[in-house]
Amino acid sequence: MGVCVSEEKIVTPQSKKIDSEMKALAVDIQQTIKILLLGPGESGKSTVFKQMKIIQDDGGFTEEEKRSFQEQIYNNCVSQMRAIIEAAINLKIPLTKKESLENAQHLMKATRDVVNWTPELGNMIKELWADPGIQEVYKKRGQHYQLNDTTEYFMSNIDRINEKNFMPTEEDVLRVRVRSTGIEEAEFTFDKKVFKVIDVGGQRSERRKWIHCFDGVSAVLFCASLADYDLPLREDPRQNRLTEAISLFGEVCNSETFLQRTLIFFLNKTDLLVNKLPEHPLENWRKDYTPPNSQDPTENYKAASEFLKNLFINEIDVDRRPLTSLYSHFTCALDTKNIEVVIRAVRTTLLQGIIKDFGL
């Protein structure tokens, strides 16, 4: 009777050692993993970029780096209060206090681009923010006029910002709004693995620069805001921000350039979505959405977020890009712990992809 020889691979200590060395080699071949950070304007991608600096190995902002954001914080405070005052004029909502009118007139005369911050200016902003008329105008933000998401945060911290020796905190740095223009890149190390992240401006005028960043990209990290379903685009008030983001996501996913690249999808600003849904029901803006028959905010959030996620996913041409190459995460870019967990998961995903590409 013949002897049957099994074709099953015999695993020996030596073969295990070789496999381990080959996997290590595969990872070492790409010492630096290049990630392209894309998304429309105000999606939170630049905040994600800042978070990477904080949560990387031995990360964080130096005192000098934090101080460099001081002027931008001052500018945010002035520009956002000016926007509220302009809206009050357009909406014909009167300010309640006499001194508020004087403060508003003074603030509107301030230089628009570069702010010469003084304690008097800080006090004017504080007094204006306390005016009931200003608060009424603030509640009408969104459809009637546009404000940064972090306006209330900085207005609530105006006393600290107005201190003589004001030093921005890391939270201030995360929240300050700086319009992304051009290309910003940096290397971050997570568990001794180096990632080169390239953040490209998300406004329409900046997107033509994306093509210069394609070479050697291992993955695309696309950010979109879940809370923009009721907001118009800053560059084109006729266009809805969510519609713009979905269209852009489809372009990126189905682009010939990115078909062979891993796609990481951050559905961002979950905190804003939770707070927005009760006052701005999603079904008022998306007639194809049916909310759950529930008063539970958590259940309503889950249903809305999954619906919004599927609007993006449905843009993918699955005949060209399998959904297995897409990794999506619900995120709050301002939450360092949340982003740290997600970034660690992204790191694992990308390293596993490299090993798989080498057939190991």
mmCIF file of C-alpha atoms in Angstrom:
data_model
loop_
_atom_site.group_PDB
_atom_site.id
_atom_site.type_symbol
_atom_site.label_atom_id
_atom_site.label_comp_id
_atom_site.label_asym_id
_atom_site.label_seq_id
_atom_site.Cartn_x
_atom_site.Cartn_y
_atom_site.Cartn_z
ATOM 1 C CA MET A 1 0.000 0.000 0.000
ATOM 2 C CA GLY A 2 1.472 3.333 -1.047
ATOM 3 C CA VAL A 3 2.392 6.053 1.340
ATOM 4 C CA CYS A 4 0.339 9.268 0.958
ATOM 5 C CA VAL A 5 2.459 12.369 1.189
ATOM 6 C CA SER A 6 0.526 15.336 2.638
ATOM 7 C CA GLU A 7 0.895 18.629 0.772
ATOM 8 C CA GLU A 8 0.114 20.558 3.949
ATOM 9 C CA LYS A 9 2.906 22.883 4.917
ATOM 10 C CA ILE A 10 4.888 21.634 7.868
ATOM 11 C CA VAL A 11 5.395 24.408 10.378
ATOM 12 C CA THR A 12 8.740 24.168 12.110
ATOM 13 C CA PRO A 13 10.437 26.568 14.515
ATOM 14 C CA GLN A 14 12.747 27.501 11.660
ATOM 15 C CA SER A 15 9.855 28.323 9.301
ATOM 16 C CA LYS A 16 8.174 30.392 12.013
ATOM 17 C CA LYS A 17 11.398 32.325 12.437
ATOM 18 C CA ILE A 18 11.618 32.952 8.687
ATOM 19 C CA ASP A 19 7.977 34.094 8.523
ATOM 20 C CA SER A 20 8.564 36.463 11.414
ATOM 21 C CA GLU A 21 11.673 37.903 9.782
ATOM 22 C CA MET A 22 9.856 38.331 6.469
ATOM 23 C CA LYS A 23 7.020 40.203 8.146
ATOM 24 C CA ALA A 24 9.511 42.461 9.866
ATOM 25 C CA LEU A 25 11.211 43.020 6.530
ATOM 26 C CA ALA A 26 7.910 43.924 4.874
ATOM 27 C CA VAL A 27 7.262 46.581 7.483
ATOM 28 C CA ASP A 28 10.819 47.888 7.324
ATOM 29 C CA ILE A 29 10.624 48.216 3.541
ATOM 30 C CA GLN A 30 8.206 51.064 4.081
ATOM 31 C CA GLN A 31 9.900 52.848 6.937
ATOM 32 C CA THR A 32 7.617 55.826 6.460
ATOM 33 C CA ILE A 33 3.952 55.346 5.625
ATOM 34 C CA LYS A 34 2.567 58.257 3.615
ATOM 35 C CA ILE A 35 -1.025 59.335 4.305
ATOM 36 C CA LEU A 36 -2.915 61.959 2.325
ATOM 37 C CA LEU A 37 -5.399 63.856 4.523
ATOM 38 C CA LEU A 38 -8.334 65.032 2.402
ATOM 39 C CA GLY A 39 -11.799 66.464 2.905
ATOM 40 C CA PRO A 40 -13.893 69.567 2.298
ATOM 41 C CA GLY A 41 -13.349 72.807 4.173
ATOM 42 C CA GLU A 42 -14.350 72.826 7.865
ATOM 43 C CA SER A 43 -14.572 69.034 8.058
ATOM 44 C CA GLY A 44 -12.151 68.967 10.998
ATOM 45 C CA LYS A 45 -9.225 67.420 9.156
ATOM 46 C CA SER A 46 -6.765 70.091 10.300
ATOM 47 C CA THR A 47 -7.867 69.382 13.879
ATOM 48 C CA VAL A 48 -7.086 65.708 13.264
ATOM 49 C CA PHE A 49 -3.671 66.818 12.000
ATOM 50 C CA LYS A 50 -3.070 68.734 15.258
ATOM 51 C CA GLN A 51 -4.262 65.756 17.307
ATOM 52 C CA MET A 52 -1.680 63.545 15.638
ATOM 53 C CA LYS A 53 1.024 65.873 16.913
ATOM 54 C CA ILE A 54 -0.391 65.580 20.438
ATOM 55 C CA ILE A 55 -0.897 61.808 20.610
ATOM 56 C CA GLN A 56 2.261 60.680 18.804
ATOM 57 C CA ASP A 57 5.152 59.189 20.773
ATOM 58 C CA ASP A 58 6.465 61.931 23.097
ATOM 59 C CA GLY A 59 3.950 64.256 21.451
ATOM 60 C CA GLY A 60 2.430 67.600 22.306
ATOM 61 C CA PHE A 61 2.967 71.269 21.536
ATOM 62 C CA THR A 62 5.906 73.150 23.012
ATOM 63 C CA GLU A 63 5.316 76.406 24.894
ATOM 64 C CA GLU A 64 6.673 78.307 21.904
ATOM 65 C CA GLU A 65 4.351 76.477 19.506
ATOM 66 C CA LYS A 66 1.313 77.153 21.697
ATOM 67 C CA ARG A 67 2.260 80.815 21.985
ATOM 68 C CA SER A 68 2.376 81.044 18.182
ATOM 69 C CA PHE A 69 -1.410 80.480 18.094
ATOM 70 C CA GLN A 70 -2.104 83.487 20.340
ATOM 71 C CA GLU A 71 -2.688 85.978 17.535
ATOM 72 C CA GLN A 72 -4.931 83.543 15.661
ATOM 73 C CA ILE A 73 -7.067 83.120 18.785
ATOM 74 C CA TYR A 74 -7.382 86.893 19.119
ATOM 75 C CA ASN A 75 -8.365 87.075 15.453
ATOM 76 C CA ASN A 76 -10.991 84.355 15.936
ATOM 77 C CA CYS A 77 -12.562 86.252 18.836
ATOM 78 C CA VAL A 78 -12.755 89.524 16.904
ATOM 79 C CA SER A 79 -13.815 88.087 13.542
ATOM 80 C CA GLN A 80 -16.589 85.953 15.043
ATOM 81 C CA MET A 81 -18.013 88.816 17.111
ATOM 82 C CA ARG A 82 -17.895 91.011 14.003
ATOM 83 C CA ALA A 83 -19.830 88.318 12.114
ATOM 84 C CA ILE A 84 -22.493 88.273 14.836
ATOM 85 C CA ILE A 85 -22.783 92.081 14.788
ATOM 86 C CA GLU A 86 -23.131 92.087 10.988
ATOM 87 C CA ALA A 87 -25.841 89.429 11.296
ATOM 88 C CA ALA A 88 -27.650 91.526 13.917
ATOM 89 C CA ILE A 89 -27.721 94.427 11.457
ATOM 90 C CA ASN A 90 -28.930 92.254 8.565
ATOM 91 C CA LEU A 91 -31.545 90.474 10.689
ATOM 92 C CA LYS A 92 -32.615 93.774 12.279
ATOM 93 C CA ILE A 93 -32.191 92.422 15.798
ATOM 94 C CA PRO A 94 -31.458 95.305 18.197
ATOM 95 C CA LEU A 95 -28.830 95.150 20.904
ATOM 96 C CA THR A 96 -30.259 95.640 24.377
ATOM 97 C CA LYS A 97 -27.649 97.735 26.158
ATOM 98 C CA LYS A 98 -26.476 101.228 25.188
ATOM 99 C CA GLU A 99 -22.809 100.339 25.758
ATOM 100 C CA SER A 100 -23.259 97.367 23.411
ATOM 101 C CA LEU A 101 -24.008 99.740 20.535
ATOM 102 C CA GLU A 102 -20.857 101.734 21.272
ATOM 103 C CA ASN A 103 -18.777 98.560 21.576
ATOM 104 C CA ALA A 104 -20.204 97.204 18.334
ATOM 105 C CA GLN A 105 -19.372 100.399 16.447
ATOM 106 C CA HIS A 106 -15.815 100.342 17.785
ATOM 107 C CA LEU A 107 -15.344 96.665 16.944
ATOM 108 C CA MET A 108 -16.593 97.104 13.387
ATOM 109 C CA LYS A 109 -13.906 99.733 12.856
ATOM 110 C CA ALA A 110 -11.156 97.348 13.999
ATOM 111 C CA THR A 111 -8.715 96.104 11.387
ATOM 112 C CA ARG A 112 -10.211 92.999 9.797
ATOM 113 C CA ASP A 113 -7.079 90.913 9.184
ATOM 114 C CA VAL A 114 -4.561 91.716 11.931
ATOM 115 C CA VAL A 115 -5.852 92.443 15.418
ATOM 116 C CA ASN A 116 -4.008 94.742 17.806
ATOM 117 C CA TRP A 117 -5.366 93.085 20.935
ATOM 118 C CA THR A 118 -5.870 95.199 24.047
ATOM 119 C CA PRO A 119 -7.612 94.532 27.390
ATOM 120 C CA GLU A 120 -10.210 97.116 26.352
ATOM 121 C CA LEU A 121 -10.956 95.154 23.182
ATOM 122 C CA GLY A 122 -11.346 91.953 25.197
ATOM 123 C CA ASN A 123 -13.755 93.662 27.600
ATOM 124 C CA MET A 124 -15.836 94.973 24.693
ATOM 125 C CA ILE A 125 -16.203 91.438 23.318
ATOM 126 C CA LYS A 126 -17.131 90.144 26.783
ATOM 127 C CA GLU A 127 -19.828 92.808 27.237
ATOM 128 C CA LEU A 128 -21.199 92.220 23.757
ATOM 129 C CA TRP A 129 -21.388 88.458 24.296
ATOM 130 C CA ALA A 130 -23.475 89.080 27.444
ATOM 131 C CA ASP A 131 -26.005 91.211 25.546
ATOM 132 C CA PRO A 132 -29.372 89.387 25.073
ATOM 133 C CA GLY A 133 -29.592 90.709 21.516
ATOM 134 C CA ILE A 134 -26.240 89.149 20.619
ATOM 135 C CA GLN A 135 -27.373 85.852 22.157
ATOM 136 C CA GLU A 136 -30.542 85.941 20.061
ATOM 137 C CA VAL A 137 -28.485 86.492 16.918
ATOM 138 C CA TYR A 138 -26.086 83.706 17.908
ATOM 139 C CA LYS A 139 -28.969 81.216 18.017
ATOM 140 C CA LYS A 140 -29.752 82.021 14.374
ATOM 141 C CA ARG A 141 -26.305 81.006 13.107
ATOM 142 C CA GLY A 142 -26.192 78.442 10.340
ATOM 143 C CA GLN A 143 -28.874 79.313 7.822
ATOM 144 C CA HIS A 144 -28.816 83.083 8.244
ATOM 145 C CA TYR A 145 -25.064 83.513 8.581
ATOM 146 C CA GLN A 146 -21.940 81.434 9.251
ATOM 147 C CA LEU A 147 -19.840 81.102 12.387
ATOM 148 C CA ASN A 148 -16.999 78.846 13.437
ATOM 149 C CA ASP A 149 -18.053 75.813 15.479
ATOM 150 C CA THR A 150 -15.819 76.951 18.334
ATOM 151 C CA THR A 151 -17.171 80.498 18.709
ATOM 152 C CA GLU A 152 -18.993 79.788 21.973
ATOM 153 C CA TYR A 153 -15.889 78.125 23.430
ATOM 154 C CA PHE A 154 -13.684 81.182 22.909
ATOM 155 C CA MET A 155 -16.384 83.645 23.986
ATOM 156 C CA SER A 156 -16.869 81.662 27.186
ATOM 157 C CA ASN A 157 -13.118 81.817 27.827
ATOM 158 C CA ILE A 158 -12.707 85.510 27.023
ATOM 159 C CA ASP A 159 -11.595 86.431 30.582
ATOM 160 C CA ARG A 160 -8.699 83.970 30.389
ATOM 161 C CA ILE A 161 -7.828 85.025 26.847
ATOM 162 C CA ASN A 162 -7.818 88.656 27.965
ATOM 163 C CA GLU A 163 -5.254 88.061 30.720
ATOM 164 C CA LYS A 164 -1.946 89.894 30.354
ATOM 165 C CA ASN A 165 0.172 86.727 30.203
ATOM 166 C CA PHE A 166 -2.305 84.610 28.252
ATOM 167 C CA MET A 167 -0.769 81.308 27.137
ATOM 168 C CA PRO A 168 -2.934 79.150 24.822
ATOM 169 C CA THR A 169 -3.679 75.641 26.059
ATOM 170 C CA GLU A 170 -3.642 72.550 23.843
ATOM 171 C CA GLU A 171 -7.437 72.706 23.769
ATOM 172 C CA ASP A 172 -7.230 76.309 22.545
ATOM 173 C CA VAL A 173 -4.837 75.174 19.818
ATOM 174 C CA LEU A 174 -7.210 72.400 18.754
ATOM 175 C CA ARG A 175 -10.201 74.728 18.641
ATOM 176 C CA VAL A 176 -8.729 77.797 16.961
ATOM 177 C CA ARG A 177 -9.888 78.108 13.371
ATOM 178 C CA VAL A 178 -7.153 78.670 10.816
ATOM 179 C CA ARG A 179 -8.191 78.377 7.183
ATOM 180 C CA SER A 180 -6.135 75.659 5.501
ATOM 181 C CA THR A 181 -4.339 76.958 2.448
ATOM 182 C CA GLY A 182 -1.630 75.215 0.510
ATOM 183 C CA ILE A 183 -0.048 71.998 1.712
ATOM 184 C CA GLU A 184 1.139 71.196 5.221
ATOM 185 C CA GLU A 185 3.046 68.019 5.972
ATOM 186 C CA ALA A 186 4.681 66.510 9.017
ATOM 187 C CA GLU A 187 6.030 63.201 10.252
ATOM 188 C CA PHE A 188 4.457 61.591 13.306
ATOM 189 C CA THR A 189 5.653 58.503 15.157
ATOM 190 C CA PHE A 190 3.146 56.054 16.630
ATOM 191 C CA ASP A 191 4.611 53.079 18.505
ATOM 192 C CA LYS A 192 7.957 53.669 16.775
ATOM 193 C CA LYS A 193 6.382 53.643 13.302
ATOM 194 C CA VAL A 194 6.765 56.829 11.245
ATOM 195 C CA PHE A 195 3.809 58.249 9.334
ATOM 196 C CA LYS A 196 4.158 61.152 6.928
ATOM 197 C CA VAL A 197 0.829 62.981 6.877
ATOM 198 C CA ILE A 198 0.024 65.562 4.203
ATOM 199 C CA ASP A 199 -2.847 67.965 4.907
ATOM 200 C CA VAL A 200 -4.134 69.743 1.815
ATOM 201 C CA GLY A 201 -6.529 72.718 1.928
ATOM 202 C CA GLY A 202 -10.121 71.555 1.582
ATOM 203 C CA GLN A 203 -11.681 74.609 -0.039
ATOM 204 C CA ARG A 204 -12.535 74.293 -3.718
ATOM 205 C CA SER A 205 -9.712 76.612 -4.739
ATOM 206 C CA GLU A 206 -7.171 74.408 -2.948
ATOM 207 C CA ARG A 207 -8.161 71.031 -4.392
ATOM 208 C CA ARG A 208 -6.201 71.413 -7.605
ATOM 209 C CA LYS A 209 -3.076 71.074 -5.445
ATOM 210 C CA TRP A 210 -4.034 67.541 -4.401
ATOM 211 C CA ILE A 211 -2.628 66.034 -7.593
ATOM 212 C CA HIS A 212 0.908 66.982 -6.544
ATOM 213 C CA CYS A 213 0.681 64.786 -3.427
ATOM 214 C CA PHE A 214 -0.265 61.432 -4.964
ATOM 215 C CA ASP A 215 3.152 59.811 -5.399
ATOM 216 C CA GLY A 216 3.953 57.079 -2.901
ATOM 217 C CA VAL A 217 0.733 57.441 -0.922
ATOM 218 C CA SER A 218 -0.132 54.339 1.120
ATOM 219 C CA ALA A 219 -3.559 55.528 2.215
ATOM 220 C CA VAL A 220 -6.054 58.350 1.964
ATOM 221 C CA LEU A 221 -7.666 59.633 5.154
ATOM 222 C CA PHE A 222 -10.889 61.420 4.214
ATOM 223 C CA CYS A 223 -12.695 63.602 6.774
ATOM 224 C CA ALA A 224 -16.320 64.704 6.525
ATOM 225 C CA SER A 225 -18.541 66.515 9.004
ATOM 226 C CA LEU A 226 -21.746 64.765 10.065
ATOM 227 C CA ALA A 227 -23.181 68.048 11.351
ATOM 228 C CA ASP A 228 -23.230 70.005 8.085
ATOM 229 C CA TYR A 229 -26.491 68.708 6.642
ATOM 230 C CA ASP A 230 -28.238 72.052 7.215
ATOM 231 C CA LEU A 231 -25.394 74.413 6.284
ATOM 232 C CA PRO A 232 -24.515 76.143 3.003
ATOM 233 C CA LEU A 233 -21.005 76.076 1.601
ATOM 234 C CA ARG A 234 -18.958 79.175 2.454
ATOM 235 C CA GLU A 235 -17.552 79.384 -1.074
ATOM 236 C CA ASP A 236 -20.975 78.908 -2.689
ATOM 237 C CA PRO A 237 -24.061 79.578 -0.507
ATOM 238 C CA ARG A 238 -26.235 77.856 -3.119
ATOM 239 C CA GLN A 239 -24.574 74.514 -2.386
ATOM 240 C CA ASN A 240 -25.284 72.405 0.703
ATOM 241 C CA ARG A 241 -22.148 71.382 2.613
ATOM 242 C CA LEU A 242 -23.227 67.754 3.038
ATOM 243 C CA THR A 243 -24.004 67.426 -0.663
ATOM 244 C CA GLU A 244 -20.585 68.868 -1.485
ATOM 245 C CA ALA A 245 -18.835 66.469 0.907
ATOM 246 C CA ILE A 246 -20.645 63.416 -0.483
ATOM 247 C CA SER A 247 -19.786 64.397 -4.051
ATOM 248 C CA LEU A 248 -16.134 64.940 -3.157
ATOM 249 C CA PHE A 249 -15.987 61.612 -1.312
ATOM 250 C CA GLY A 250 -17.281 59.843 -4.412
ATOM 251 C CA GLU A 251 -14.668 61.541 -6.584
ATOM 252 C CA VAL A 252 -11.851 60.455 -4.271
ATOM 253 C CA CYS A 253 -13.097 56.879 -3.809
ATOM 254 C CA ASN A 254 -13.615 56.248 -7.500
ATOM 255 C CA SER A 255 -10.548 58.086 -8.744
ATOM 256 C CA GLU A 256 -8.226 55.864 -10.770
ATOM 257 C CA THR A 257 -5.340 57.273 -8.749
ATOM 258 C CA PHE A 258 -6.674 55.996 -5.426
ATOM 259 C CA LEU A 259 -8.314 52.689 -6.377
ATOM 260 C CA GLN A 260 -5.362 50.658 -5.090
ATOM 261 C CA ARG A 261 -4.995 52.713 -1.923
ATOM 262 C CA THR A 262 -6.469 51.988 1.477
ATOM 263 C CA LEU A 263 -9.207 54.496 2.298
ATOM 264 C CA ILE A 264 -9.713 55.587 5.899
ATOM 265 C CA PHE A 265 -12.976 57.487 6.428
ATOM 266 C CA PHE A 266 -13.529 59.734 9.463
ATOM 267 C CA LEU A 267 -17.188 60.689 9.952
ATOM 268 C CA ASN A 268 -16.388 63.644 12.149
ATOM 269 C CA LYS A 269 -18.106 66.090 14.531
ATOM 270 C CA THR A 270 -20.262 63.469 16.221
ATOM 271 C CA ASP A 271 -20.554 65.799 19.227
ATOM 272 C CA LEU A 272 -22.134 68.534 17.113
ATOM 273 C CA LEU A 273 -24.525 66.059 15.480
ATOM 274 C CA VAL A 274 -25.812 64.902 18.884
ATOM 275 C CA ASN A 275 -26.504 68.497 19.935
ATOM 276 C CA LYS A 276 -27.971 69.581 16.603
ATOM 277 C CA LEU A 277 -30.544 66.839 15.976
ATOM 278 C CA PRO A 278 -33.156 67.943 18.577
ATOM 279 C CA GLU A 279 -33.405 71.513 17.220
ATOM 280 C CA HIS A 280 -32.601 70.782 13.570
ATOM 281 C CA PRO A 281 -34.151 67.372 12.762
ATOM 282 C CA LEU A 282 -32.360 65.605 9.938
ATOM 283 C CA GLU A 283 -35.674 64.712 8.266
ATOM 284 C CA ASN A 284 -36.318 68.428 7.671
ATOM 285 C CA TRP A 285 -33.299 68.483 5.369
ATOM 286 C CA ARG A 286 -33.286 64.930 4.025
ATOM 287 C CA LYS A 287 -36.742 63.833 2.942
ATOM 288 C CA ASP A 288 -35.363 60.321 2.367
ATOM 289 C CA TYR A 289 -34.618 59.938 6.093
ATOM 290 C CA THR A 290 -37.159 58.412 8.479
ATOM 291 C CA PRO A 291 -36.223 58.934 12.137
ATOM 292 C CA PRO A 292 -36.829 56.201 14.712
ATOM 293 C CA ASN A 293 -40.020 56.408 16.747
ATOM 294 C CA SER A 294 -38.119 57.227 19.893
ATOM 295 C CA GLN A 295 -37.377 60.105 22.251
ATOM 296 C CA ASP A 296 -34.018 58.594 23.176
ATOM 297 C CA PRO A 297 -31.249 60.984 21.969
ATOM 298 C CA THR A 298 -28.754 58.119 21.705
ATOM 299 C CA GLU A 299 -31.048 56.073 19.483
ATOM 300 C CA ASN A 300 -31.796 59.095 17.309
ATOM 301 C CA TYR A 301 -28.081 59.841 16.964
ATOM 302 C CA LYS A 302 -27.249 56.252 15.992
ATOM 303 C CA ALA A 303 -29.967 56.164 13.340
ATOM 304 C CA ALA A 304 -28.993 59.548 11.890
ATOM 305 C CA SER A 305 -25.260 58.822 11.866
ATOM 306 C CA GLU A 306 -25.736 55.461 10.121
ATOM 307 C CA PHE A 307 -28.020 57.084 7.545
ATOM 308 C CA LEU A 308 -25.450 59.795 6.844
ATOM 309 C CA LYS A 309 -22.661 57.223 6.642
ATOM 310 C CA ASN A 310 -24.595 55.240 4.031
ATOM 311 C CA LEU A 311 -25.090 58.367 1.906
ATOM 312 C CA PHE A 312 -21.312 58.475 1.530
ATOM 313 C CA ILE A 313 -20.820 54.718 1.120
ATOM 314 C CA ASN A 314 -23.424 54.595 -1.652
ATOM 315 C CA GLU A 315 -21.156 56.829 -3.755
ATOM 316 C CA ILE A 316 -18.551 54.068 -4.032
ATOM 317 C CA ASP A 317 -18.396 52.145 -7.301
ATOM 318 C CA VAL A 318 -18.123 48.670 -5.750
ATOM 319 C CA ASP A 319 -17.270 47.131 -9.120
ATOM 320 C CA ARG A 320 -14.020 49.113 -9.068
ATOM 321 C CA ARG A 321 -13.329 49.505 -5.354
ATOM 322 C CA PRO A 322 -14.317 46.703 -2.955
ATOM 323 C CA LEU A 323 -15.776 47.908 0.337
ATOM 324 C CA THR A 324 -13.154 45.800 2.108
ATOM 325 C CA SER A 325 -10.618 48.517 1.265
ATOM 326 C CA LEU A 326 -12.645 51.103 3.220
ATOM 327 C CA TYR A 327 -12.289 51.562 6.978
ATOM 328 C CA SER A 328 -14.738 54.014 8.538
ATOM 329 C CA HIS A 329 -14.732 55.544 12.021
ATOM 330 C CA PHE A 330 -17.108 57.907 13.814
ATOM 331 C CA THR A 331 -14.969 60.621 15.366
ATOM 332 C CA CYS A 332 -14.927 63.797 17.407
ATOM 333 C CA ALA A 333 -11.693 65.483 16.358
ATOM 334 C CA LEU A 334 -11.672 67.616 19.521
ATOM 335 C CA ASP A 335 -11.675 64.514 21.746
ATOM 336 C CA THR A 336 -8.028 63.498 22.128
ATOM 337 C CA LYS A 337 -8.833 60.096 23.664
ATOM 338 C CA ASN A 338 -11.267 59.257 20.868
ATOM 339 C CA ILE A 339 -8.791 60.227 18.158
ATOM 340 C CA GLU A 340 -5.962 58.343 19.876
ATOM 341 C CA VAL A 341 -7.969 55.100 19.860
ATOM 342 C CA VAL A 342 -8.897 55.601 16.205
ATOM 343 C CA ILE A 343 -5.351 56.480 15.105
ATOM 344 C CA ARG A 344 -3.982 53.353 16.807
ATOM 345 C CA ALA A 345 -6.567 51.314 14.889
ATOM 346 C CA VAL A 346 -5.558 53.043 11.641
ATOM 347 C CA ARG A 347 -1.903 52.235 12.346
ATOM 348 C CA THR A 348 -2.719 48.544 12.760
ATOM 349 C CA THR A 349 -4.845 48.525 9.601
ATOM 350 C CA LEU A 350 -2.106 50.060 7.466
ATOM 351 C CA LEU A 351 0.651 47.789 8.768
ATOM 352 C CA GLN A 352 -1.516 44.727 8.183
ATOM 353 C CA GLY A 353 -2.116 45.974 4.641
ATOM 354 C CA ILE A 354 1.620 46.203 3.983
ATOM 355 C CA ILE A 355 2.150 42.668 5.221
ATOM 356 C CA LYS A 356 -0.767 41.418 3.093
ATOM 357 C CA ASP A 357 0.667 43.126 0.002
ATOM 358 C CA PHE A 358 3.829 41.091 0.511
ATOM 359 C CA GLY A 359 1.782 37.891 0.642
ATOM 360 C CA LEU A 360 2.698 37.148 4.229
#
